C-alpha cells in the first residue's frame, strides 16, 4: 500500500478511535476487550509482531533472535520482520502484522516520526505497542517504551574521553573530531547531548580543538554532523574528507563516535591514512560491543564501547508483553523523561556499561557473561 493510502486508512482508523474514546495514557492495559481476544487459549499465547530496522547491524539480529526465542518459550507465536532500514518497508510490514491481529507489536523504528498513521490502525484494533530501544514520536498510540538510558550512553563516552585525556586537570589542547548518529533516530540526540554536555566546556576553554570546524554550537545542532542510517561507509568517507582537508600538518587525537558502526568506518579511514595502533592512533569511542569492534579494541584500534546487553532488553520486553497480554500492571521505572510530543511514554530504562579495550575487562564483561565465546573474539 502506498504511503498516501496508508495515511487515508490511518485517518479513518484514527477517527474511529476518537469515537470509542480509548485512554492511551494508563500504565495498565486491558487487551481482553480487544477484537482479537477470544478464548482462554488465545490469552495464554497469541501472536506477537516484532519489527526490527535492519539485518545489516549485528545488534538487531541479536535483539530479534533473543526476543523471539523468549516469546516462543513463553507460548507465543511470533512474526519477526527486518526492514532493510527502509521506512516504507517497515510500515508495510506493520500493516501486514496488524492484519493478522497480534496481541502486541514490538517496534524498533527506523524513522521514529513516521509511524503515527500505521499505529492508529493498531490502536483501532486495540493492539498494544511497545517501542523497542528507539522512541516512536508524534503519536499517542504507543503504550510503552523499553530502552537503555540513552543520555547516559553519551555521557559515558564523554566522561571516558575526559578522563583519558586528563581534561579535568587542565591538559590539552587535543584535536577532536565529533560524530553523531542518524538524524531520524530519536536516540541519536540523547547520545550526542550526553557526550557534548561533558565535552563542550573543554571546547569552549580551548582544551579540545576541532580542526574541521564541525563542533556543534549547541546540543540542538547535532544533526549537522549526523550520519544518515548509521552507515559505516558514510562515516568512513566523512572521516576521509576531514583528514584530507584539515590534517595535512597535524594528527587527530580523539574521535567521538556515538556507536560501533560509525567507529568501524572511522577506524578504516584512520588505517588508510597510516595511523598506527599503539603509536599515533587516536582515542575512538563506540557503542554496542559489535564483534568487529571488540576485535578492533583488542588490537588497539578502538578505546572503548558502551555495552548494552541486549539480552536484558529482550528479557524486559518479553516480560512487558506477558504483562500486557495478561492485563497485569506493566513494570516501568521512568514516567517523566520520554515525551514523544503527544504523551510521556511510560518507560523501562536499563543501565548501559563501559567496556574498555583492556583484555581483562573484555573477558570479564563480554566473555564471562557469555555474550561472546572467547573463540569468537580470537581470545
Ligand atoms: C541504537 C544503537 C545502535 C544504533 C544503530 C540506535 O538506535 O540504540 O544501539 O548502534 O541505533 O543501529
mmCIF file of C-alpha atoms and ligand atoms in Angstrom:
data_model
loop_
_atom_site.group_PDB
_atom_site.id
_atom_site.type_symbol
_atom_site.label_atom_id
_atom_site.label_comp_id
_atom_site.label_asym_id
_atom_site.label_seq_id
_atom_site.Cartn_x
_atom_site.Cartn_y
_atom_site.Cartn_z
ATOM 1 C CA UNK A 1 0.000 0.000 0.000
ATOM 2 C CA UNK A 2 1.298 3.496 -0.811
ATOM 3 C CA UNK A 3 2.057 5.978 1.935
ATOM 4 C CA UNK A 4 -0.844 8.125 0.727
ATOM 5 C CA UNK A 5 -3.291 5.225 1.062
ATOM 6 C CA UNK A 6 -1.786 4.408 4.430
ATOM 7 C CA UNK A 7 -2.487 7.922 5.575
ATOM 8 C CA UNK A 8 -6.117 7.744 4.458
ATOM 9 C CA UNK A 9 -6.696 4.403 6.160
ATOM 10 C CA UNK A 10 -4.963 5.727 9.233
ATOM 11 C CA UNK A 11 -7.071 8.867 9.288
ATOM 12 C CA UNK A 12 -10.255 6.757 9.214
ATOM 13 C CA UNK A 13 -8.881 4.459 11.879
ATOM 14 C CA UNK A 14 -7.858 7.460 13.954
ATOM 15 C CA UNK A 15 -11.362 8.945 13.739
ATOM 16 C CA UNK A 16 -12.899 5.625 14.793
ATOM 17 C CA UNK A 17 -10.549 5.584 17.719
ATOM 18 C CA UNK A 18 -11.624 9.034 18.842
ATOM 19 C CA UNK A 19 -15.242 7.868 18.813
ATOM 20 C CA UNK A 20 -14.578 4.965 21.148
ATOM 21 C CA UNK A 21 -12.557 7.289 23.376
ATOM 22 C CA UNK A 22 -9.804 4.867 24.333
ATOM 23 C CA UNK A 23 -7.476 6.029 27.087
ATOM 24 C CA UNK A 24 -3.875 5.881 25.896
ATOM 25 C CA UNK A 25 -2.010 7.004 28.982
ATOM 26 C CA UNK A 26 -2.604 4.295 31.534
ATOM 27 C CA UNK A 27 0.248 2.090 32.687
ATOM 28 C CA UNK A 28 -2.021 -0.918 32.718
ATOM 29 C CA UNK A 29 -3.907 -2.108 29.726
ATOM 30 C CA UNK A 30 -6.878 -4.290 29.137
ATOM 31 C CA UNK A 31 -6.384 -6.217 25.937
ATOM 32 C CA UNK A 32 -9.053 -8.765 26.728
ATOM 33 C CA UNK A 33 -11.705 -6.339 25.491
ATOM 34 C CA UNK A 34 -9.944 -6.107 22.119
ATOM 35 C CA UNK A 35 -11.292 -7.531 18.906
ATOM 36 C CA UNK A 36 -8.557 -10.154 18.806
ATOM 37 C CA UNK A 37 -9.078 -11.507 22.296
ATOM 38 C CA UNK A 38 -11.189 -14.600 22.461
ATOM 39 C CA UNK A 39 -10.616 -17.934 24.087
ATOM 40 C CA UNK A 40 -8.555 -18.579 27.201
ATOM 41 C CA UNK A 41 -6.083 -20.393 24.975
ATOM 42 C CA UNK A 42 -5.569 -17.209 22.995
ATOM 43 C CA UNK A 43 -4.988 -15.247 26.205
ATOM 44 C CA UNK A 44 -2.252 -17.689 27.201
ATOM 45 C CA UNK A 45 -0.438 -17.224 23.905
ATOM 46 C CA UNK A 46 -1.257 -15.481 20.658
ATOM 47 C CA UNK A 47 0.725 -13.642 18.044
ATOM 48 C CA UNK A 48 3.356 -11.001 18.826
ATOM 49 C CA UNK A 49 4.685 -8.884 15.957
ATOM 50 C CA UNK A 50 8.325 -7.824 16.151
ATOM 51 C CA UNK A 51 9.568 -5.132 13.739
ATOM 52 C CA UNK A 52 13.322 -4.591 13.611
ATOM 53 C CA UNK A 53 15.136 -1.986 11.492
ATOM 54 C CA UNK A 54 17.850 -3.883 9.659
ATOM 55 C CA UNK A 55 19.850 -7.068 9.500
ATOM 56 C CA UNK A 56 22.943 -5.107 8.500
ATOM 57 C CA UNK A 57 23.882 -4.367 12.103
ATOM 58 C CA UNK A 58 24.841 -7.207 14.368
ATOM 59 C CA UNK A 59 22.937 -5.918 17.355
ATOM 60 C CA UNK A 60 19.489 -6.010 15.698
ATOM 61 C CA UNK A 61 19.990 -9.639 14.662
ATOM 62 C CA UNK A 62 20.799 -10.492 18.272
ATOM 63 C CA UNK A 63 17.895 -8.422 19.569
ATOM 64 C CA UNK A 64 15.363 -10.068 17.249
ATOM 65 C CA UNK A 65 16.590 -13.615 17.771
ATOM 66 C CA UNK A 66 16.662 -13.305 21.554
ATOM 67 C CA UNK A 67 13.225 -11.746 21.864
ATOM 68 C CA UNK A 68 11.712 -14.288 19.509
ATOM 69 C CA UNK A 69 13.231 -17.160 21.470
ATOM 70 C CA UNK A 70 11.892 -15.826 24.790
ATOM 71 C CA UNK A 71 8.402 -15.243 23.450
ATOM 72 C CA UNK A 72 8.218 -18.658 21.822
ATOM 73 C CA UNK A 73 9.354 -20.271 25.064
ATOM 74 C CA UNK A 74 6.540 -18.408 26.826
ATOM 75 C CA UNK A 75 3.963 -19.908 24.436
ATOM 76 C CA UNK A 76 3.556 -17.076 21.934
ATOM 77 C CA UNK A 77 3.823 -17.241 18.184
ATOM 78 C CA UNK A 78 5.902 -14.503 16.596
ATOM 79 C CA UNK A 79 6.267 -12.639 13.346
ATOM 80 C CA UNK A 80 9.777 -11.180 13.229
ATOM 81 C CA UNK A 81 10.469 -8.777 10.345
ATOM 82 C CA UNK A 82 13.514 -6.757 9.304
ATOM 83 C CA UNK A 83 13.044 -3.743 7.023
ATOM 84 C CA UNK A 84 16.473 -3.093 5.485
ATOM 85 C CA UNK A 85 16.476 0.379 7.083
ATOM 86 C CA UNK A 86 13.622 1.379 4.723
ATOM 87 C CA UNK A 87 10.811 3.293 6.372
ATOM 88 C CA UNK A 88 8.159 2.339 3.776
ATOM 89 C CA UNK A 89 9.093 -1.329 4.095
ATOM 90 C CA UNK A 90 8.697 -1.203 7.875
ATOM 91 C CA UNK A 91 5.282 0.443 7.535
ATOM 92 C CA UNK A 92 4.131 -2.275 5.093
ATOM 93 C CA UNK A 93 5.406 -4.975 7.445
ATOM 94 C CA UNK A 94 3.493 -3.419 10.332
ATOM 95 C CA UNK A 95 0.305 -3.263 8.251
ATOM 96 C CA UNK A 96 0.665 -6.946 7.412
ATOM 97 C CA UNK A 97 1.178 -7.774 11.061
ATOM 98 C CA UNK A 98 -1.846 -5.697 12.084
ATOM 99 C CA UNK A 99 -3.946 -7.646 9.556
ATOM 100 C CA UNK A 100 -3.060 -10.801 11.490
ATOM 101 C CA UNK A 101 -4.391 -9.327 14.771
ATOM 102 C CA UNK A 102 -1.364 -9.659 17.024
ATOM 103 C CA UNK A 103 -1.724 -9.056 20.753
ATOM 104 C CA UNK A 104 1.258 -6.753 20.880
ATOM 105 C CA UNK A 105 3.584 -5.059 18.403
ATOM 106 C CA UNK A 106 7.191 -4.577 19.471
ATOM 107 C CA UNK A 107 8.803 -1.981 17.216
ATOM 108 C CA UNK A 108 12.391 -0.799 16.852
ATOM 109 C CA UNK A 109 11.584 2.018 14.455
ATOM 110 C CA UNK A 110 13.682 3.268 11.556
ATOM 111 C CA UNK A 111 12.235 6.767 11.487
ATOM 112 C CA UNK A 112 10.660 7.452 14.868
ATOM 113 C CA UNK A 113 8.405 10.132 13.419
ATOM 114 C CA UNK A 114 6.889 8.141 10.542
ATOM 115 C CA UNK A 115 4.697 5.585 12.282
ATOM 116 C CA UNK A 116 1.754 7.658 13.517
ATOM 117 C CA UNK A 117 -0.725 6.592 10.797
ATOM 118 C CA UNK A 118 0.058 2.875 10.979
ATOM 119 C CA UNK A 119 -0.058 2.902 14.780
ATOM 120 C CA UNK A 120 -3.503 4.487 14.601
ATOM 121 C CA UNK A 121 -4.580 1.315 12.777
ATOM 122 C CA UNK A 122 -3.094 -0.788 15.552
ATOM 123 C CA UNK A 123 -4.808 1.268 18.220
ATOM 124 C CA UNK A 124 -8.158 0.923 16.433
ATOM 125 C CA UNK A 125 -7.783 -2.849 16.821
ATOM 126 C CA UNK A 126 -6.643 -2.468 20.448
ATOM 127 C CA UNK A 127 -3.221 -3.873 19.674
ATOM 128 C CA UNK A 128 -0.707 -2.714 22.260
ATOM 129 C CA UNK A 129 2.538 -1.149 21.069
ATOM 130 C CA UNK A 130 5.936 -1.260 22.748
ATOM 131 C CA UNK A 131 8.663 0.987 21.318
ATOM 132 C CA UNK A 132 11.815 -1.097 21.465
ATOM 133 C CA UNK A 133 15.125 0.712 22.045
ATOM 134 C CA UNK A 134 14.022 3.742 19.968
ATOM 135 C CA UNK A 135 11.160 6.010 20.950
ATOM 136 C CA UNK A 136 8.290 6.459 18.474
ATOM 137 C CA UNK A 137 7.424 10.146 18.259
ATOM 138 C CA UNK A 138 4.394 12.279 17.483
ATOM 139 C CA UNK A 139 1.693 9.725 18.284
ATOM 140 C CA UNK A 140 -0.323 8.859 21.379
ATOM 141 C CA UNK A 141 -0.664 5.293 20.073
ATOM 142 C CA UNK A 142 2.490 3.958 21.647
ATOM 143 C CA UNK A 143 1.868 2.363 25.015
ATOM 144 C CA UNK A 144 5.314 1.637 26.459
ATOM 145 C CA UNK A 145 8.982 2.164 25.759
ATOM 146 C CA UNK A 146 11.895 -0.012 26.807
ATOM 147 C CA UNK A 147 15.468 1.078 26.264
ATOM 148 C CA UNK A 148 18.855 1.679 27.748
ATOM 149 C CA UNK A 149 19.482 5.081 29.267
ATOM 150 C CA UNK A 150 20.436 6.841 26.036
ATOM 151 C CA UNK A 151 21.677 10.092 27.580
ATOM 152 C CA UNK A 152 23.876 8.035 29.887
ATOM 153 C CA UNK A 153 25.412 6.241 26.870
ATOM 154 C CA UNK A 154 26.692 9.579 25.545
ATOM 155 C CA UNK A 155 27.707 10.740 28.982
ATOM 156 C CA UNK A 156 29.835 7.618 29.476
ATOM 157 C CA UNK A 157 31.578 8.284 26.135
ATOM 158 C CA UNK A 158 32.216 11.918 27.089
ATOM 159 C CA UNK A 159 33.479 11.021 30.559
ATOM 160 C CA UNK A 160 35.771 8.356 29.118
ATOM 161 C CA UNK A 161 37.405 10.984 26.860
ATOM 162 C CA UNK A 162 37.543 13.483 29.734
ATOM 163 C CA UNK A 163 39.375 11.073 31.981
ATOM 164 C CA UNK A 164 41.692 9.531 29.326
ATOM 165 C CA UNK A 165 42.933 12.962 28.275
ATOM 166 C CA UNK A 166 43.147 14.421 31.791
ATOM 167 C CA UNK A 167 40.846 17.272 30.803
ATOM 168 C CA UNK A 168 39.767 17.883 34.392
ATOM 169 C CA UNK A 169 43.442 18.535 35.210
ATOM 170 C CA UNK A 170 43.581 21.202 32.542
ATOM 171 C CA UNK A 171 45.501 19.147 29.946
ATOM 172 C CA UNK A 172 45.322 19.981 26.236
ATOM 173 C CA UNK A 173 44.894 21.191 23.607
ATOM 174 C CA UNK A 174 43.852 17.993 21.805
ATOM 175 C CA UNK A 175 42.407 17.651 18.313
ATOM 176 C CA UNK A 176 38.882 16.239 18.455
ATOM 177 C CA UNK A 177 36.555 15.147 15.667
ATOM 178 C CA UNK A 178 32.942 14.660 16.799
ATOM 179 C CA UNK A 179 30.360 12.498 15.000
ATOM 180 C CA UNK A 180 26.660 11.957 15.685
ATOM 181 C CA UNK A 181 24.135 9.260 14.782
ATOM 182 C CA UNK A 182 21.296 9.157 12.285
ATOM 183 C CA UNK A 183 19.155 12.329 12.342
ATOM 184 C CA UNK A 184 15.930 10.277 12.076
ATOM 185 C CA UNK A 185 16.737 8.184 15.170
ATOM 186 C CA UNK A 186 15.451 9.759 18.363
ATOM 187 C CA UNK A 187 18.214 8.053 20.363
ATOM 188 C CA UNK A 188 20.942 9.877 18.477
ATOM 189 C CA UNK A 189 20.150 13.248 20.003
ATOM 190 C CA UNK A 190 20.339 11.771 23.510
ATOM 191 C CA UNK A 191 23.685 10.113 22.743
ATOM 192 C CA UNK A 192 25.075 13.365 21.412
ATOM 193 C CA UNK A 193 23.829 15.620 24.172
ATOM 194 C CA UNK A 194 25.073 13.195 26.852
ATOM 195 C CA UNK A 195 28.578 13.385 25.382
ATOM 196 C CA UNK A 196 28.527 17.051 24.368
ATOM 197 C CA UNK A 197 27.392 18.226 27.800
ATOM 198 C CA UNK A 198 30.670 16.761 29.106
ATOM 199 C CA UNK A 199 32.931 17.826 26.211
ATOM 200 C CA UNK A 200 31.676 21.218 25.056
ATOM 201 C CA UNK A 201 33.010 23.122 28.102
ATOM 202 C CA UNK A 202 36.507 21.892 27.142
ATOM 203 C CA UNK A 203 35.956 23.035 23.544
ATOM 204 C CA UNK A 204 34.937 26.428 24.893
ATOM 205 C CA UNK A 205 38.089 26.562 27.050
ATOM 206 C CA UNK A 206 40.333 25.542 24.137
ATOM 207 C CA UNK A 207 41.448 22.222 25.695
ATOM 208 C CA UNK A 208 39.677 20.468 22.839
ATOM 209 C CA UNK A 209 40.108 21.899 19.374
ATOM 210 C CA UNK A 210 38.066 20.796 16.364
ATOM 211 C CA UNK A 211 40.217 21.465 13.255
ATOM 212 C CA UNK A 212 37.402 20.561 10.828
ATOM 213 C CA UNK A 213 35.170 23.191 12.395
ATOM 214 C CA UNK A 214 32.494 20.506 12.871
ATOM 215 C CA UNK A 215 31.841 21.268 16.520
ATOM 216 C CA UNK A 216 28.113 21.850 17.008
ATOM 217 C CA UNK A 217 27.472 25.186 18.697
ATOM 218 C CA UNK A 218 24.909 23.536 20.958
ATOM 219 C CA UNK A 219 23.327 20.134 21.670
ATOM 220 C CA UNK A 220 20.471 21.063 19.357
ATOM 221 C CA UNK A 221 22.850 21.452 16.403
ATOM 222 C CA UNK A 222 23.853 17.799 16.399
ATOM 223 C CA UNK A 223 22.020 16.849 13.197
ATOM 224 C CA UNK A 224 24.609 18.828 11.188
ATOM 225 C CA UNK A 225 27.162 16.122 11.950
ATOM 226 C CA UNK A 226 24.660 13.222 11.930
ATOM 227 C CA UNK A 227 25.424 10.187 9.772
ATOM 228 C CA UNK A 228 22.235 9.135 7.980
ATOM 229 C CA UNK A 229 21.256 5.488 8.566
ATOM 230 C CA UNK A 230 24.235 4.958 10.902
ATOM 231 C CA UNK A 231 26.240 3.813 7.870
ATOM 232 C CA UNK A 232 29.891 2.791 8.299
ATOM 233 C CA UNK A 233 30.705 3.801 4.699
ATOM 234 C CA UNK A 234 29.320 7.312 5.210
ATOM 235 C CA UNK A 235 31.275 7.735 8.441
ATOM 236 C CA UNK A 236 34.382 6.498 6.657
ATOM 237 C CA UNK A 237 34.094 8.972 3.792
ATOM 238 C CA UNK A 238 33.284 11.814 6.185
ATOM 239 C CA UNK A 239 36.422 10.967 8.188
ATOM 240 C CA UNK A 240 38.437 10.719 4.931
ATOM 241 C CA UNK A 241 37.234 14.210 3.993
ATOM 242 C CA UNK A 242 38.106 15.670 7.370
ATOM 243 C CA UNK A 243 41.568 14.072 7.416
ATOM 244 C CA UNK A 244 42.318 15.111 3.831
ATOM 245 C CA UNK A 245 41.151 18.680 4.268
ATOM 246 C CA UNK A 246 42.238 19.618 7.782
ATOM 247 C CA UNK A 247 45.014 17.285 8.904
ATOM 248 C CA UNK A 248 47.874 17.702 6.413
ATOM 249 C CA UNK A 249 50.100 19.040 9.173
ATOM 250 C CA UNK A 250 48.530 17.600 12.325
ATOM 251 C CA UNK A 251 47.163 14.447 13.942
ATOM 252 C CA UNK A 252 43.715 13.742 15.274
ATOM 253 C CA UNK A 253 43.900 12.798 18.969
ATOM 254 C CA UNK A 254 40.320 11.809 19.714
ATOM 255 C CA UNK A 255 37.181 10.869 17.800
ATOM 256 C CA UNK A 256 33.772 10.954 19.454
ATOM 257 C CA UNK A 257 31.858 8.198 17.688
ATOM 258 C CA UNK A 258 28.342 7.515 19.003
ATOM 259 C CA UNK A 259 28.303 3.838 18.066
ATOM 260 C CA UNK A 260 30.286 0.929 16.715
ATOM 261 C CA UNK A 261 29.048 1.036 13.111
ATOM 262 C CA UNK A 262 30.359 4.604 12.758
ATOM 263 C CA UNK A 263 33.528 3.740 14.687
ATOM 264 C CA UNK A 264 34.254 0.926 12.231
ATOM 265 C CA UNK A 265 34.177 3.304 9.249
ATOM 266 C CA UNK A 266 36.257 5.889 11.130
ATOM 267 C CA UNK A 267 38.826 3.208 12.030
ATOM 268 C CA UNK A 268 39.063 2.129 8.380
ATOM 269 C CA UNK A 269 39.727 5.728 7.407
ATOM 270 C CA UNK A 270 42.446 6.075 10.068
ATOM 271 C CA UNK A 271 44.027 2.830 8.845
ATOM 272 C CA UNK A 272 44.060 4.059 5.265
ATOM 273 C CA UNK A 273 45.706 7.320 6.351
ATOM 274 C CA UNK A 274 48.525 5.385 8.011
ATOM 275 C CA UNK A 275 47.686 5.857 11.697
ATOM 276 C CA UNK A 276 49.270 3.054 13.747
ATOM 277 C CA UNK A 277 47.754 1.340 16.785
ATOM 278 C CA UNK A 278 49.909 1.823 19.858
ATOM 279 C CA UNK A 279 51.707 4.784 18.245
ATOM 280 C CA UNK A 280 49.571 7.672 17.000
ATOM 281 C CA UNK A 281 46.135 6.012 16.931
ATOM 282 C CA UNK A 282 43.551 8.378 18.454
ATOM 283 C CA UNK A 283 41.062 7.618 21.199
ATOM 284 C CA UNK A 284 37.914 6.299 19.470
ATOM 285 C CA UNK A 285 34.641 5.707 21.320
ATOM 286 C CA UNK A 286 31.796 3.363 20.379
ATOM 287 C CA UNK A 287 28.619 1.640 21.484
ATOM 288 C CA UNK A 288 27.102 -1.859 21.131
ATOM 289 C CA UNK A 289 30.140 -4.137 21.555
ATOM 290 C CA UNK A 290 29.782 -5.417 17.987
ATOM 291 C CA UNK A 291 32.164 -8.290 17.348
ATOM 292 C CA UNK A 292 34.269 -6.492 14.710
ATOM 293 C CA UNK A 293 34.700 -3.555 17.076
ATOM 294 C CA UNK A 294 35.642 -5.689 20.061
ATOM 295 C CA UNK A 295 38.278 -7.276 17.832
ATOM 296 C CA UNK A 296 39.500 -3.790 16.944
ATOM 297 C CA UNK A 297 39.591 -2.945 20.637
ATOM 298 C CA UNK A 298 41.834 -5.940 21.232
ATOM 299 C CA UNK A 299 44.334 -4.652 18.657
ATOM 300 C CA UNK A 300 44.263 -1.070 19.971
ATOM 301 C CA UNK A 301 42.093 0.489 17.254
ATOM 302 C CA UNK A 302 39.143 1.362 19.456
ATOM 303 C CA UNK A 303 39.399 2.578 23.041
ATOM 304 C CA UNK A 304 36.020 1.645 24.454
ATOM 305 C CA UNK A 305 32.479 0.653 23.676
ATOM 306 C CA UNK A 306 29.319 1.277 25.642
ATOM 307 C CA UNK A 307 27.864 -2.160 26.033
ATOM 308 C CA UNK A 308 24.129 -2.566 26.199
ATOM 309 C CA UNK A 309 23.462 -6.184 27.000
ATOM 310 C CA UNK A 310 20.607 -6.590 24.560
ATOM 311 C CA UNK A 311 19.616 -9.822 26.282
ATOM 312 C CA UNK A 312 18.430 -7.806 29.290
ATOM 313 C CA UNK A 313 16.377 -5.560 26.999
ATOM 314 C CA UNK A 314 14.779 -8.619 25.416
ATOM 315 C CA UNK A 315 14.082 -10.107 28.859
ATOM 316 C CA UNK A 316 12.390 -6.900 29.954
ATOM 317 C CA UNK A 317 10.311 -6.562 26.802
ATOM 318 C CA UNK A 318 9.206 -10.210 26.916
ATOM 319 C CA UNK A 319 8.052 -9.563 30.475
ATOM 320 C CA UNK A 320 6.159 -6.435 29.402
ATOM 321 C CA UNK A 321 4.470 -8.348 26.568
ATOM 322 C CA UNK A 322 3.330 -11.010 29.004
ATOM 323 C CA UNK A 323 2.068 -8.409 31.480
ATOM 324 C CA UNK A 324 0.103 -6.659 28.720
ATOM 325 C CA UNK A 325 -1.447 -9.882 27.427
ATOM 326 C CA UNK A 326 -2.384 -10.941 30.958
ATOM 327 C CA UNK A 327 -3.758 -7.457 31.739
ATOM 328 C CA UNK A 328 -1.334 -7.118 34.611
ATOM 329 C CA UNK A 329 0.310 -3.878 35.670
ATOM 330 C CA UNK A 330 3.235 -3.286 33.326
ATOM 331 C CA UNK A 331 6.542 -2.647 35.067
ATOM 332 C CA UNK A 332 8.116 0.712 34.199
ATOM 333 C CA UNK A 333 10.714 2.785 36.050
ATOM 334 C CA UNK A 334 10.587 6.164 34.291
ATOM 335 C CA UNK A 335 7.364 8.068 33.744
ATOM 336 C CA UNK A 336 8.729 11.511 33.053
ATOM 337 C CA UNK A 337 11.675 11.577 30.635
ATOM 338 C CA UNK A 338 10.384 10.276 27.330
ATOM 339 C CA UNK A 339 7.912 12.800 25.999
ATOM 340 C CA UNK A 340 7.222 11.935 22.365
ATOM 341 C CA UNK A 341 5.436 15.183 21.592
ATOM 342 C CA UNK A 342 1.995 13.684 22.247
ATOM 343 C CA UNK A 343 2.471 11.970 25.593
ATOM 344 C CA UNK A 344 5.069 10.940 28.113
ATOM 345 C CA UNK A 345 5.584 7.293 27.280
ATOM 346 C CA UNK A 346 5.935 5.015 30.334
ATOM 347 C CA UNK A 347 9.413 3.585 30.036
ATOM 348 C CA UNK A 348 11.649 0.893 31.420
ATOM 349 C CA UNK A 349 15.260 2.107 31.401
ATOM 350 C CA UNK A 350 18.214 -0.252 31.643
ATOM 351 C CA UNK A 351 21.775 0.771 32.555
ATOM 352 C CA UNK A 352 24.490 0.815 29.860
ATOM 353 C CA UNK A 353 28.040 -0.140 30.786
ATOM 354 C CA UNK A 354 31.526 0.877 29.627
ATOM 355 C CA UNK A 355 33.858 -1.823 28.344
ATOM 356 C CA UNK A 356 37.420 -0.587 27.809
ATOM 357 C CA UNK A 357 39.991 -2.108 25.481
ATOM 358 C CA UNK A 358 41.710 -3.785 28.405
ATOM 359 C CA UNK A 359 41.724 -7.528 27.668
ATOM 360 C CA UNK A 360 40.732 -8.422 31.246
ATOM 361 C CA UNK A 361 37.775 -6.045 31.063
ATOM 362 C CA UNK A 362 36.633 -7.513 27.749
ATOM 363 C CA UNK A 363 36.909 -11.035 29.128
ATOM 364 C CA UNK A 364 35.070 -10.197 32.331
ATOM 365 C CA UNK A 365 32.239 -8.227 30.706
ATOM 366 C CA UNK A 366 31.709 -9.911 27.368
ATOM 367 C CA UNK A 367 33.027 -13.453 27.679
ATOM 368 C CA UNK A 368 32.272 -14.394 31.300
ATOM 369 C CA UNK A 369 28.705 -13.140 30.761
ATOM 370 C CA UNK A 370 28.502 -15.421 27.690
ATOM 371 C CA UNK A 371 27.703 -12.513 25.363
ATOM 372 C CA UNK A 372 30.573 -13.853 23.233
ATOM 373 C CA UNK A 373 32.596 -17.017 23.246
ATOM 374 C CA UNK A 374 36.316 -16.394 23.759
ATOM 375 C CA UNK A 375 36.950 -18.012 20.364
ATOM 376 C CA UNK A 376 34.562 -15.547 18.632
ATOM 377 C CA UNK A 377 36.928 -12.775 19.668
ATOM 378 C CA UNK A 378 40.100 -14.716 18.943
ATOM 379 C CA UNK A 379 40.890 -14.954 22.675
HETATM 380 C C1 LIG B 1 20.705 2.055 18.956
HETATM 381 C C2 LIG B 1 22.192 1.771 18.924
HETATM 382 C C3 LIG B 1 22.620 1.428 17.507
HETATM 383 C C4 LIG B 1 22.100 2.437 16.506
HETATM 384 C C5 LIG B 1 22.345 1.989 15.087
HETATM 385 C C6 LIG B 1 20.389 3.121 17.962
HETATM 386 O O1 LIG B 1 19.048 3.444 17.987
HETATM 387 O O2 LIG B 1 20.318 2.441 20.262
HETATM 388 O O3 LIG B 1 22.476 0.703 19.794
HETATM 389 O O4 LIG B 1 24.021 1.409 17.430
HETATM 390 O O5 LIG B 1 20.726 2.628 16.676
HETATM 391 O O6 LIG B 1 21.623 0.857 14.755
#
